[in-house]
Short mmCIF file of C-alpha atoms and ligand atoms in Angstrom, two decimals:
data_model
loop_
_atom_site.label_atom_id
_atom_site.label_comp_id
_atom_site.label_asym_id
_atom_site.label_seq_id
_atom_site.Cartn_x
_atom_site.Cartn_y
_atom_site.Cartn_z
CA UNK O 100 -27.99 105.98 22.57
CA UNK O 101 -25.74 105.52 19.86
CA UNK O 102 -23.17 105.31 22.75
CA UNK O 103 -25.31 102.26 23.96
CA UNK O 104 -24.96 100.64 20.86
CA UNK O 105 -21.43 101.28 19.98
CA UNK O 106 -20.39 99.70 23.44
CA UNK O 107 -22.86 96.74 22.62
CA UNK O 108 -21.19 96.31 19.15
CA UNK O 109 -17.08 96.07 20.64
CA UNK O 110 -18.44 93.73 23.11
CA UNK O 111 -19.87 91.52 20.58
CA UNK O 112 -16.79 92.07 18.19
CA UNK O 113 -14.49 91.62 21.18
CA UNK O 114 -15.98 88.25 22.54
CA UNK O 115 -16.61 87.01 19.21
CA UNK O 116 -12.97 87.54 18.47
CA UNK O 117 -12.02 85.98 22.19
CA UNK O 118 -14.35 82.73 21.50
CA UNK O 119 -12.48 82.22 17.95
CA UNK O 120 -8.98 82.07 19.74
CA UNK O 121 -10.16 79.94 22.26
CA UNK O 122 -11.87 76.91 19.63
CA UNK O 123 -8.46 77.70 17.64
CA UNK O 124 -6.02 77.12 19.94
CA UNK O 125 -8.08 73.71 20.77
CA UNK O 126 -8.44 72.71 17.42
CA UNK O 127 -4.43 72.76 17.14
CA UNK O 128 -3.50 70.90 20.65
CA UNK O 129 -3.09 67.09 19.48
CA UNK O 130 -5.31 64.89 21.20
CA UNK O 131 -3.43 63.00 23.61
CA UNK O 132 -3.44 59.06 22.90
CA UNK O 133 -6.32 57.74 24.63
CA UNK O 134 -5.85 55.45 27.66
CA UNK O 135 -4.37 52.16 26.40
CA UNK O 136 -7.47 49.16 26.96
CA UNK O 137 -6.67 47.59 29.64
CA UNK O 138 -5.37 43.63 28.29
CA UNK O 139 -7.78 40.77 28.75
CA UNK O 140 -5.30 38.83 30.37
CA UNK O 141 -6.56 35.20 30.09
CA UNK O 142 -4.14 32.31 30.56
CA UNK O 143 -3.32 30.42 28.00
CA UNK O 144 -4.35 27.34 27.26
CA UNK O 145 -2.49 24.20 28.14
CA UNK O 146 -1.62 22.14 25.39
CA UNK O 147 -3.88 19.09 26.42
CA UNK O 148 -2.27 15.81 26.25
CA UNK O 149 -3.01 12.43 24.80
CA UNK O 150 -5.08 10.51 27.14
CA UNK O 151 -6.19 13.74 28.90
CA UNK O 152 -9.94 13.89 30.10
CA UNK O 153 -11.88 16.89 27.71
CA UNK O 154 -12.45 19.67 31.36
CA UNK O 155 -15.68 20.63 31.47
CA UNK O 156 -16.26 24.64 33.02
CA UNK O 157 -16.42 24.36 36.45
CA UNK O 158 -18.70 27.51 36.98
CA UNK O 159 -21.67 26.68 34.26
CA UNK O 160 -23.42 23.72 34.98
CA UNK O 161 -23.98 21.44 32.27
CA UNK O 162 -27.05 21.98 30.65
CA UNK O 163 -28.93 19.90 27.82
CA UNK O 164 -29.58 20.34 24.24
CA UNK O 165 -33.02 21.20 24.97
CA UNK O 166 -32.07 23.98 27.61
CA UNK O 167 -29.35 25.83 25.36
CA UNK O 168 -30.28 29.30 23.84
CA UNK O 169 -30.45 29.12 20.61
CA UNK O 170 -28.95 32.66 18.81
CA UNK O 171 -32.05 34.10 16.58
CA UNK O 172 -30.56 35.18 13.46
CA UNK O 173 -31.45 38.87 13.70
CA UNK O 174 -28.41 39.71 15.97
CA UNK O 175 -26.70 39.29 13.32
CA UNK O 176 -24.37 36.95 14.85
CA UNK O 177 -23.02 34.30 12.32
CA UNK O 178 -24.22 30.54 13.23
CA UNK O 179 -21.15 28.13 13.14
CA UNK O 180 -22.20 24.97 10.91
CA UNK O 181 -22.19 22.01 12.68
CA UNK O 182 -19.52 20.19 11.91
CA UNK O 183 -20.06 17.14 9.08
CA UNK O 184 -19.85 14.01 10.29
CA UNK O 185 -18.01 12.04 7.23
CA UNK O 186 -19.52 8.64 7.16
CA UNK O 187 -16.50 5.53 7.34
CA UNK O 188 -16.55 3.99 4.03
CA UNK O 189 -17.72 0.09 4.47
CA UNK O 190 -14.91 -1.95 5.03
CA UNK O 191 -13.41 -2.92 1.59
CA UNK O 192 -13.52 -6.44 0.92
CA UNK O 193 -10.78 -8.07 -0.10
CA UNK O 194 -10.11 -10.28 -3.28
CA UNK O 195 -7.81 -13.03 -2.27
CA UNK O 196 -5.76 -14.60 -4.53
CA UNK O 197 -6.37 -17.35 -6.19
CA UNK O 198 -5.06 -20.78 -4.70
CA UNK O 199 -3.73 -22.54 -7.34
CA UNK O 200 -0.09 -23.09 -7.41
CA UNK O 201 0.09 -20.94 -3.68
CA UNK O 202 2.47 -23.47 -2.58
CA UNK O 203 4.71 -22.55 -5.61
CA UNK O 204 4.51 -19.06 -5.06
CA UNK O 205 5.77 -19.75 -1.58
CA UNK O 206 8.15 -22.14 -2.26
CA UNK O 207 11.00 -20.08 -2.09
CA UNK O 208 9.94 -19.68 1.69
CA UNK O 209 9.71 -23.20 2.05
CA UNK O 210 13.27 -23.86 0.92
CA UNK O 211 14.66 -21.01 2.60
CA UNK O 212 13.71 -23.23 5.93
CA UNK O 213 14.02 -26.89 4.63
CA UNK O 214 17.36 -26.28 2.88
CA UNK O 215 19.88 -28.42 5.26
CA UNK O 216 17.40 -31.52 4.37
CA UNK O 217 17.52 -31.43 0.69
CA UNK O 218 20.91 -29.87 0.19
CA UNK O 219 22.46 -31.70 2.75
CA UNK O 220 21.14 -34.84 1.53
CA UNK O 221 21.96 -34.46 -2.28
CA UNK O 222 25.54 -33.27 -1.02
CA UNK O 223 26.25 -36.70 1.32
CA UNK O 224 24.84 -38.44 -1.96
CA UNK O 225 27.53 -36.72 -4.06
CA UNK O 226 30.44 -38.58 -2.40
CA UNK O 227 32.20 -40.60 -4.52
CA UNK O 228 32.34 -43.29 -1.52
CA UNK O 229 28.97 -44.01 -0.17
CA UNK O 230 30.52 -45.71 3.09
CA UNK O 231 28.29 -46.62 6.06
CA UNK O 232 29.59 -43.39 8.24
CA UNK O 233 28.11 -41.68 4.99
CA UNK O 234 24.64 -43.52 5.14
CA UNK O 235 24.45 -42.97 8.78
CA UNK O 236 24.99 -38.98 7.64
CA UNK O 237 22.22 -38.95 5.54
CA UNK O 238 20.10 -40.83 8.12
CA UNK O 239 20.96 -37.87 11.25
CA UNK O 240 19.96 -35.55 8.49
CA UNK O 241 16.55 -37.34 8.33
CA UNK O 242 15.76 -37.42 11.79
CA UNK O 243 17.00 -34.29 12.35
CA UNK O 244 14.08 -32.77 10.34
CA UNK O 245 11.58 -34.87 12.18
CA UNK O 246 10.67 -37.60 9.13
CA UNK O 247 10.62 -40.07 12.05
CA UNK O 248 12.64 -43.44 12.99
CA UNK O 249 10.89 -46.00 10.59
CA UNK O 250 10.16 -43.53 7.38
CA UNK O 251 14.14 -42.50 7.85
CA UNK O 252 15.29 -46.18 7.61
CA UNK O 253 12.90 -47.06 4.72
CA UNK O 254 14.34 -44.35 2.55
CA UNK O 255 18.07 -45.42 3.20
CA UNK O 256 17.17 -48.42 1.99
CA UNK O 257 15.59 -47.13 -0.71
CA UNK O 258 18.34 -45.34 -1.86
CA UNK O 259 21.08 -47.49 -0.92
CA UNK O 260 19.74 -50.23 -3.58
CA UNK O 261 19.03 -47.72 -6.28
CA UNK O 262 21.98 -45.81 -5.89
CA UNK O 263 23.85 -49.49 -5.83
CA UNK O 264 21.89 -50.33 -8.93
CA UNK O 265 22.68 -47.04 -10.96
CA UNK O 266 26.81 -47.52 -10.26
CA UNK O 267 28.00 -44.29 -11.29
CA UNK O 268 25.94 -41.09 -10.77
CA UNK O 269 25.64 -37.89 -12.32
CA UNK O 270 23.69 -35.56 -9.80
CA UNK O 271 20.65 -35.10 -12.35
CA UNK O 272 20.56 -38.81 -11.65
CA UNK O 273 20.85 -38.46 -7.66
CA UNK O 274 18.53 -35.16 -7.20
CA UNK O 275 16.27 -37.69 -9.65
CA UNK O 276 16.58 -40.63 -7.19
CA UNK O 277 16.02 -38.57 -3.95
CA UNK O 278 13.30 -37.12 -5.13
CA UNK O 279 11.20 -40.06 -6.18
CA UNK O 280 12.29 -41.88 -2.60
CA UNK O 281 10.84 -38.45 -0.84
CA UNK O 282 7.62 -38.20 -3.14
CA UNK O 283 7.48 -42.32 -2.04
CA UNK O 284 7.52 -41.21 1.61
CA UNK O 285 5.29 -37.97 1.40
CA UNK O 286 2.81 -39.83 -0.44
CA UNK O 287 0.98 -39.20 -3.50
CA UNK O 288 -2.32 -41.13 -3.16
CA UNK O 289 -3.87 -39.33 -0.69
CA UNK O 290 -7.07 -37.27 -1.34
CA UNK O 291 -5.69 -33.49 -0.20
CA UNK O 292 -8.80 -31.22 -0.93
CA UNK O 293 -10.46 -29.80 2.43
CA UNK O 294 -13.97 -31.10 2.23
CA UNK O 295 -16.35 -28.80 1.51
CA UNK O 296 -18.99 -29.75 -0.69
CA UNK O 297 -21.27 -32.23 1.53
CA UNK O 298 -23.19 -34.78 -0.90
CA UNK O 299 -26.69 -33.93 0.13
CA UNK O 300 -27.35 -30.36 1.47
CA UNK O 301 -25.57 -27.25 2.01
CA UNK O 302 -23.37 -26.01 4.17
CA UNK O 303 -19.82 -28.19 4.08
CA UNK O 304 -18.85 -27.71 8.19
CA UNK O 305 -15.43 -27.40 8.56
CA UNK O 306 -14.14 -27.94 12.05
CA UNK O 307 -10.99 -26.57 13.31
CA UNK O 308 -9.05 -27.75 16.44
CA UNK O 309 -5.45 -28.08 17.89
CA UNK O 310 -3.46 -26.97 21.22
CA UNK O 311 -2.64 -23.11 22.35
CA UNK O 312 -1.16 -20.88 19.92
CA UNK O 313 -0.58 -22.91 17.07
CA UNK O 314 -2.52 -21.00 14.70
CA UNK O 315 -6.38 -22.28 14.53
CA UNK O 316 -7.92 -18.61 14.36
CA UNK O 317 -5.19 -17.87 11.86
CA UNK O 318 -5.76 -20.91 10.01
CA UNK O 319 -9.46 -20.63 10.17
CA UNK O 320 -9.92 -17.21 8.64
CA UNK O 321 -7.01 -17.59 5.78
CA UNK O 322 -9.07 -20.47 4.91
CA UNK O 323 -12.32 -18.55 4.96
CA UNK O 324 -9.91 -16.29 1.97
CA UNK O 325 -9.30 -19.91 0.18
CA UNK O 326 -12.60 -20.86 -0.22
CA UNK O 327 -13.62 -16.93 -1.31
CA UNK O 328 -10.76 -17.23 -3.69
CA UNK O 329 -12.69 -20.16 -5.19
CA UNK O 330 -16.17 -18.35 -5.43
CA UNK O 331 -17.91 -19.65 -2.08
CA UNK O 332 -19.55 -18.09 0.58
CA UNK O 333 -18.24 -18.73 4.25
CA UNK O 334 -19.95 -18.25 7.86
CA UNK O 335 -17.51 -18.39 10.43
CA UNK O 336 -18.44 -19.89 14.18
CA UNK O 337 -15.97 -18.38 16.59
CA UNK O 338 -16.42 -21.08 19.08
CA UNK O 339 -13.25 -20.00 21.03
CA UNK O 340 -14.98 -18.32 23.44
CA UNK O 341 -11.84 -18.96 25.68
CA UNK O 342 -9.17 -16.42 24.92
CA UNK O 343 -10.75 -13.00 24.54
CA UNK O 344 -9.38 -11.86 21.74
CA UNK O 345 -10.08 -15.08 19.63
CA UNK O 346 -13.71 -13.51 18.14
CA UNK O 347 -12.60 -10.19 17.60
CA UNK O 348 -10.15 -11.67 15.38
CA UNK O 349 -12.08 -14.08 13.54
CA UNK O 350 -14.57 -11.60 13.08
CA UNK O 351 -12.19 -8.96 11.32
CA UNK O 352 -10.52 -11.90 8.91
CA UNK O 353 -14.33 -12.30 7.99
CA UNK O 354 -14.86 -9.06 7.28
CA UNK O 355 -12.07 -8.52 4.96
CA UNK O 356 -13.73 -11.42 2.57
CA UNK O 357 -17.38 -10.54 3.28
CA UNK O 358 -17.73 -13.45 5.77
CA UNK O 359 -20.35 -13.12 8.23
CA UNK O 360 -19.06 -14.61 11.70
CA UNK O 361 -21.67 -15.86 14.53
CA UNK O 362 -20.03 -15.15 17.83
CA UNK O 363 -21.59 -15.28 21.69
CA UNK O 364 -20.47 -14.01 24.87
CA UNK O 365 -16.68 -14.53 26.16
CA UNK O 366 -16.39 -17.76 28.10
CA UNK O 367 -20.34 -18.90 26.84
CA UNK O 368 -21.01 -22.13 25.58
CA UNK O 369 -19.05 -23.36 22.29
CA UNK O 370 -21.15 -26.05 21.58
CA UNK O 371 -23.97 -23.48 21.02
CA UNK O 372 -22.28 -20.72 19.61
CA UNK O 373 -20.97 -23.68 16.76
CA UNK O 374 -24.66 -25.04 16.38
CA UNK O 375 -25.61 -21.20 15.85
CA UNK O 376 -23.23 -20.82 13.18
CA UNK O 377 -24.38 -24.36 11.45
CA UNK O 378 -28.06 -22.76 11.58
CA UNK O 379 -27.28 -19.49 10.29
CA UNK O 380 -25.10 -21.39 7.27
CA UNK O 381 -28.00 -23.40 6.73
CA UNK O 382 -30.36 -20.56 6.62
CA UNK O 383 -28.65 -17.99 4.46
CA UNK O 384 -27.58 -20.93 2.34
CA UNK O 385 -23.81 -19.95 2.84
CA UNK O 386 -21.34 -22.80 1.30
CA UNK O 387 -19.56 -23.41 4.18
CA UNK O 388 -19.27 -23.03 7.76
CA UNK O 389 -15.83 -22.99 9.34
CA UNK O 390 -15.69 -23.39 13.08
CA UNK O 391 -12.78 -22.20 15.29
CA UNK O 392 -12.22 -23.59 18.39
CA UNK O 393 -10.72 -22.55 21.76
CA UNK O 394 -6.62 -23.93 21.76
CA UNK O 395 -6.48 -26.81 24.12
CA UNK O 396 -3.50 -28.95 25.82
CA UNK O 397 -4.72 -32.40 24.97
CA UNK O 398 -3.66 -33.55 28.38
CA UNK O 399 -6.87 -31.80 29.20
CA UNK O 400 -9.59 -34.32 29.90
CA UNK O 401 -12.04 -31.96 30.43
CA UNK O 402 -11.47 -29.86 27.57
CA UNK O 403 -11.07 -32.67 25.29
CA UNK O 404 -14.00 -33.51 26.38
CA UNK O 405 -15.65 -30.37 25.40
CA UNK O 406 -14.09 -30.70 22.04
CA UNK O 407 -16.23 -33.61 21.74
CA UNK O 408 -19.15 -32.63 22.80
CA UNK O 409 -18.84 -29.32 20.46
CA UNK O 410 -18.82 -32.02 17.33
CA UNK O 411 -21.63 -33.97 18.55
CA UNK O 412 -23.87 -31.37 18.95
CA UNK O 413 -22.97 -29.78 15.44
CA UNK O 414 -23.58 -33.24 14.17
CA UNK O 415 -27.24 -32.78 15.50
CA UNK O 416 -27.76 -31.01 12.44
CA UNK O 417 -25.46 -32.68 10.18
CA UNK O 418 -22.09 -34.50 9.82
CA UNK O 419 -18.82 -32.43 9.66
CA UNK O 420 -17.30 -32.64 6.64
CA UNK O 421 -13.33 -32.02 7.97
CA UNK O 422 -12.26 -31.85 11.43
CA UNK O 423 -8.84 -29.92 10.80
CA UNK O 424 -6.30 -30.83 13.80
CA UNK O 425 -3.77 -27.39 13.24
CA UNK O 426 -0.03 -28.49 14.10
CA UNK O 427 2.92 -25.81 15.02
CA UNK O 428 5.10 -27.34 12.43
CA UNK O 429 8.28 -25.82 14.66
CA UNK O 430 7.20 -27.98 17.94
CA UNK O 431 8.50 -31.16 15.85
CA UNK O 432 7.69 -34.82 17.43
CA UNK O 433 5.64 -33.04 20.05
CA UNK O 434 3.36 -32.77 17.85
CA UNK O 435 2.71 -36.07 17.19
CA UNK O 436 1.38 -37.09 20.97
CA UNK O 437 -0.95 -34.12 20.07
CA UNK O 438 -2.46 -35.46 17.21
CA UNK O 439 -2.95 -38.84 18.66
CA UNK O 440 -5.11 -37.68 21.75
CA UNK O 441 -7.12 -35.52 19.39
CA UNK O 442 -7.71 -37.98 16.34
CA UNK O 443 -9.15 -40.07 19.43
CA UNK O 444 -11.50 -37.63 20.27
CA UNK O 445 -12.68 -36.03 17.45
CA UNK O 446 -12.13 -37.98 13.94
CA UNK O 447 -9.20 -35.94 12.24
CA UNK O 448 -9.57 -35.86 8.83
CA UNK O 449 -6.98 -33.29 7.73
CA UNK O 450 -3.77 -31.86 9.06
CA UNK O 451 -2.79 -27.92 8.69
CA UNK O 452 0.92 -28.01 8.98
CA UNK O 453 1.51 -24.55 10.28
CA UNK O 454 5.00 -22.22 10.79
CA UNK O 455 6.77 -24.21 8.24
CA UNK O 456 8.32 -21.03 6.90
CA UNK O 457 10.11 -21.01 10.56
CA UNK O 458 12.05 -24.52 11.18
CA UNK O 459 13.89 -26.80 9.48
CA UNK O 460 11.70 -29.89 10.19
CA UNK O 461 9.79 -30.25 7.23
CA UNK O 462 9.66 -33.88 8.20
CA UNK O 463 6.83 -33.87 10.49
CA UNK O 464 4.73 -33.95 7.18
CA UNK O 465 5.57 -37.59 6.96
CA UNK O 466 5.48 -38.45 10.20
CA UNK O 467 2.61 -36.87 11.13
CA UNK O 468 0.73 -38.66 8.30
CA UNK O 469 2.36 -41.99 8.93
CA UNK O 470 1.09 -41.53 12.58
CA UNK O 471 -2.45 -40.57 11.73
CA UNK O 472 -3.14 -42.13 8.40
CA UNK O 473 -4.09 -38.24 7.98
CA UNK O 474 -2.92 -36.32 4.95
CA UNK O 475 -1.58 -33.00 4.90
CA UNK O 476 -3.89 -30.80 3.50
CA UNK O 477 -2.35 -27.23 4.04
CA UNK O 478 0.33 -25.52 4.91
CA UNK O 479 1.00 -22.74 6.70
CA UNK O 480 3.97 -20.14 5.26
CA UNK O 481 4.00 -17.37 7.14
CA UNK O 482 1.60 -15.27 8.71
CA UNK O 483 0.48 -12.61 5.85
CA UNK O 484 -2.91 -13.22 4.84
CA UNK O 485 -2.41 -15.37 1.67
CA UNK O 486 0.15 -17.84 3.02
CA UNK O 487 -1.96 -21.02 3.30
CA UNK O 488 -1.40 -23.21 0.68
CA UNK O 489 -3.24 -26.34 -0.20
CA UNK O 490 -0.43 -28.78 0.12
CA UNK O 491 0.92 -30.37 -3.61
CA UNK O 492 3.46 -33.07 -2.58
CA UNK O 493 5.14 -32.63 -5.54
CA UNK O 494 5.98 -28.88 -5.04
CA UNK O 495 6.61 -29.50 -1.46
CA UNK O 496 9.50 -32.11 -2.33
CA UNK O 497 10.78 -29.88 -5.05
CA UNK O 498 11.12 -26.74 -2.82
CA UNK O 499 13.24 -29.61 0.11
CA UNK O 500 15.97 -30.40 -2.68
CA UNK O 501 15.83 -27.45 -4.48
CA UNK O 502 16.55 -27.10 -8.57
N1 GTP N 763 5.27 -17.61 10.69
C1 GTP N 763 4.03 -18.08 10.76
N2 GTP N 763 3.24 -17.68 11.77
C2 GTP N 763 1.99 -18.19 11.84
C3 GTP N 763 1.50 -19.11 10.88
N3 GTP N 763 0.23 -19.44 11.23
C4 GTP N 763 -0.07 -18.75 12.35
N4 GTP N 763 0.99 -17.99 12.73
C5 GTP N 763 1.09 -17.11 13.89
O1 GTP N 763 0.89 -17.85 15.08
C6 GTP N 763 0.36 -17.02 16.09
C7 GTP N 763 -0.81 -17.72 16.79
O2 GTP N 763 -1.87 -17.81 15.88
P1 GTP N 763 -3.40 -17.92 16.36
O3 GTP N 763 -4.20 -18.14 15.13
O4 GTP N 763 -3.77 -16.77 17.21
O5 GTP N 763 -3.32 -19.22 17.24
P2 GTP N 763 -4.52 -20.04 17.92
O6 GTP N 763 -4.20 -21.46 17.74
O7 GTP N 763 -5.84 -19.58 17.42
O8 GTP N 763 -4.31 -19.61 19.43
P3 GTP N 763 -5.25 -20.04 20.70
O9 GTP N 763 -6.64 -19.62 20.37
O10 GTP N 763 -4.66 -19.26 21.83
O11 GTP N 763 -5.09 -21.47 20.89
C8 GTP N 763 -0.01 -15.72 15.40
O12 GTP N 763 0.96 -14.77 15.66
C9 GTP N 763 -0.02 -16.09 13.94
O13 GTP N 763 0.27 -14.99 13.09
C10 GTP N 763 2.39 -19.52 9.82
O14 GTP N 763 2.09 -20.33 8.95
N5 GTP N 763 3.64 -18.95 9.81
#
């Protein structure tokens, strides 16, 4: 028995000591590194380009809002926020400045482009000779800028008796001389302000016409900033429903001063798209409603005749206050024949002299008024937002000859 138990005992002691070595030996092998993951390999993105379409997966068909899963918070999976939508600030409106003395503030543009007449001119005078070959000088120089054939010879003759008169000269004397005879020819009687302010009811229509390209939508919405300047309120009528781009345009100028603008489809009706805007003036009791229309050549019968009919039925309302005719200052005499054929269709009552920052013939103001009986009433200087300038004959001829 005690055999039996002695034998039982080594075994125990014996595997015990066996099963020890065995968990041992384990414990001190190092694990070997497990299997490396196999890599998701995914290729990468393109970069996508500009213009490219957004690809949507090929494999998952699109689904609605209203069909997507929605994750429920308990699997702990975090919810992305939906991205904030900032809202666009309203478009800012824009204080433009003020008018007064805007044609002094340009001038330095003005006689950047009308130097050779007034410099010229006061240099021919300087001669100590004043010999026919020298008056016929300062008469090229004239026409030259575009004054025109009888204004030219009226202010030789001018001058040639004064400057007889005075003897010698001192060239305070002659700048004094040539700028009286100019101021003589540009004409300081004429009524300049843009009719606005009707005598019985509100709105004051403006109406604003000319050929292609020489500024009318331009014209039209720095005006819209004059008349802001001066504490009205403007509607604008894009009646040029002609050249695509013409609304869009008006529209934004009006924007930038808080203008409303009434506009209708491309190539509708002008007529009605101007009476519109005369209605809506009336109704919101706006100050004024300005009223661009499509460029025309004025060889055009048809679209002269258009023209005309666009006035008439504004005037179903009420009378236009100023029928603007817009002149490309740098197409010279050309313009003239222009304003002709329109003052016969629609009454001109003002001229916009635009582009005069670009030529040299700063004459056309007096020709253009000699030819019309029209005054002047702005000016265009250049094409930043501000550079219309109600027209001050006495600034005008002091910018030509300079101090
Ligand atoms: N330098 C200069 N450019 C001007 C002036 N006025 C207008 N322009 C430019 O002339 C170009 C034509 O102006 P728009 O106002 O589009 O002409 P538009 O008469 O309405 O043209 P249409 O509708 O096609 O007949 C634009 O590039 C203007 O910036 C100005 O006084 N000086």
């Amino acid at each position: 028995m005690e055999t039996v138990i002695l034998a039982v005992v080594i075994a125990v002691v014996v595997l015990g000591v066996l099963g020890g070595l065995v968990v041992g030996s384990r414990r001190k092998k190092p694990l070997p590194p497990p299997p490396p993951a196999a890599p998701d390999i995914t290729a990468p993105p393109a970069e996508p380009h500009i213009g490219d379409e957004a690809e949507t997966p090929r494999d998952e068909p699109r689904r609605t809002i209203e069909e997507v899963d929605l994750p429920d918070g308990s699997t702990g999976v975090a919810v992305e926020e939906p991205p904030v939508v900032e809202e666009l600030p309203p478009t800012e409106i824009e204080v433009p400045e003020p008018t007064a003395g805007r044609l002094v503030r340009l001038r330095a543009r003005l006689s950047r482009s009308q130097n050779a007449l007034g410099k010229g001119l006061l240099t021919l005078l300087s001669r100590e000779h004043l010999d026919d070959d020298t008056w016929e000088e300062i008469e090229d120089i004239l026409l030259t800028a575009d004054v025109g054939v009888a204004p030219t010879q009226e202010l030789v003759e001018g001058l040639r008796e004064r400057v007889k008169v005075l003897g010698t000269r001192t060239p305070e004397e002659l700048r004094g001389l040539l700028r009286e005879e100019l101021l003589k020819l540009v004409g300081t009687d004429f009524d300049r302000t843009v009719k606005t302010e009707p005598e019985t009811s509100k709105p004051g229509i403006v109406m604003v016409v000319g050929v292609n390209g020489t500024g009318k939508t331009t014209t039209t919405g720095k005006l819209a900033r004059v008349l802001v300047a001066d504490g009205r309120s403007v509607v604008l009528g894009a009646a040029d429903t002609f050249r695509a781009a013409a609304a869009d345009q008006l529209q934004t100028w009006g924007e930038r001063v808080g203008a409303h603008t009434v506009r209708g489809p491309e190539g509708g009706d002008p007529a009605s798209i101007a009476f519109d805007a005369v209605k809506e003036g009336k109704e919101i009791g706006a100050d004024v409603v300005l009223i661009d229309t499509a460029g025309r050549l004025h060889t055009k019968t048809g679209l002269m005749d258009e023209l005309g009919k666009v006035k008439r039925v504004v005037e179903k309302q009420a009378p236009l206050d100023e029928v603007l005719l817009v002149l490309d200052a740098t197409t010279g005499q050309n313009g003239l024949v222009q304003a002709r054929v329109f003052a016969e269709v629609v009454d001109i009552t003002g001229i916009v002299l635009t582009k005069l920052d670009g030529t040299a013939k700063g004459g056309i103001v007096v020709a253009v008024q000699r030819e019309l009986g029209v005054p002047v009433k702005l000016v265009g200087l250049g094409e930043g937002a501000d550079d219309l300038a109600p027209f001050e004959p006495e600034a005008f001829v002091d910018a030509l000859i300079g101090d």
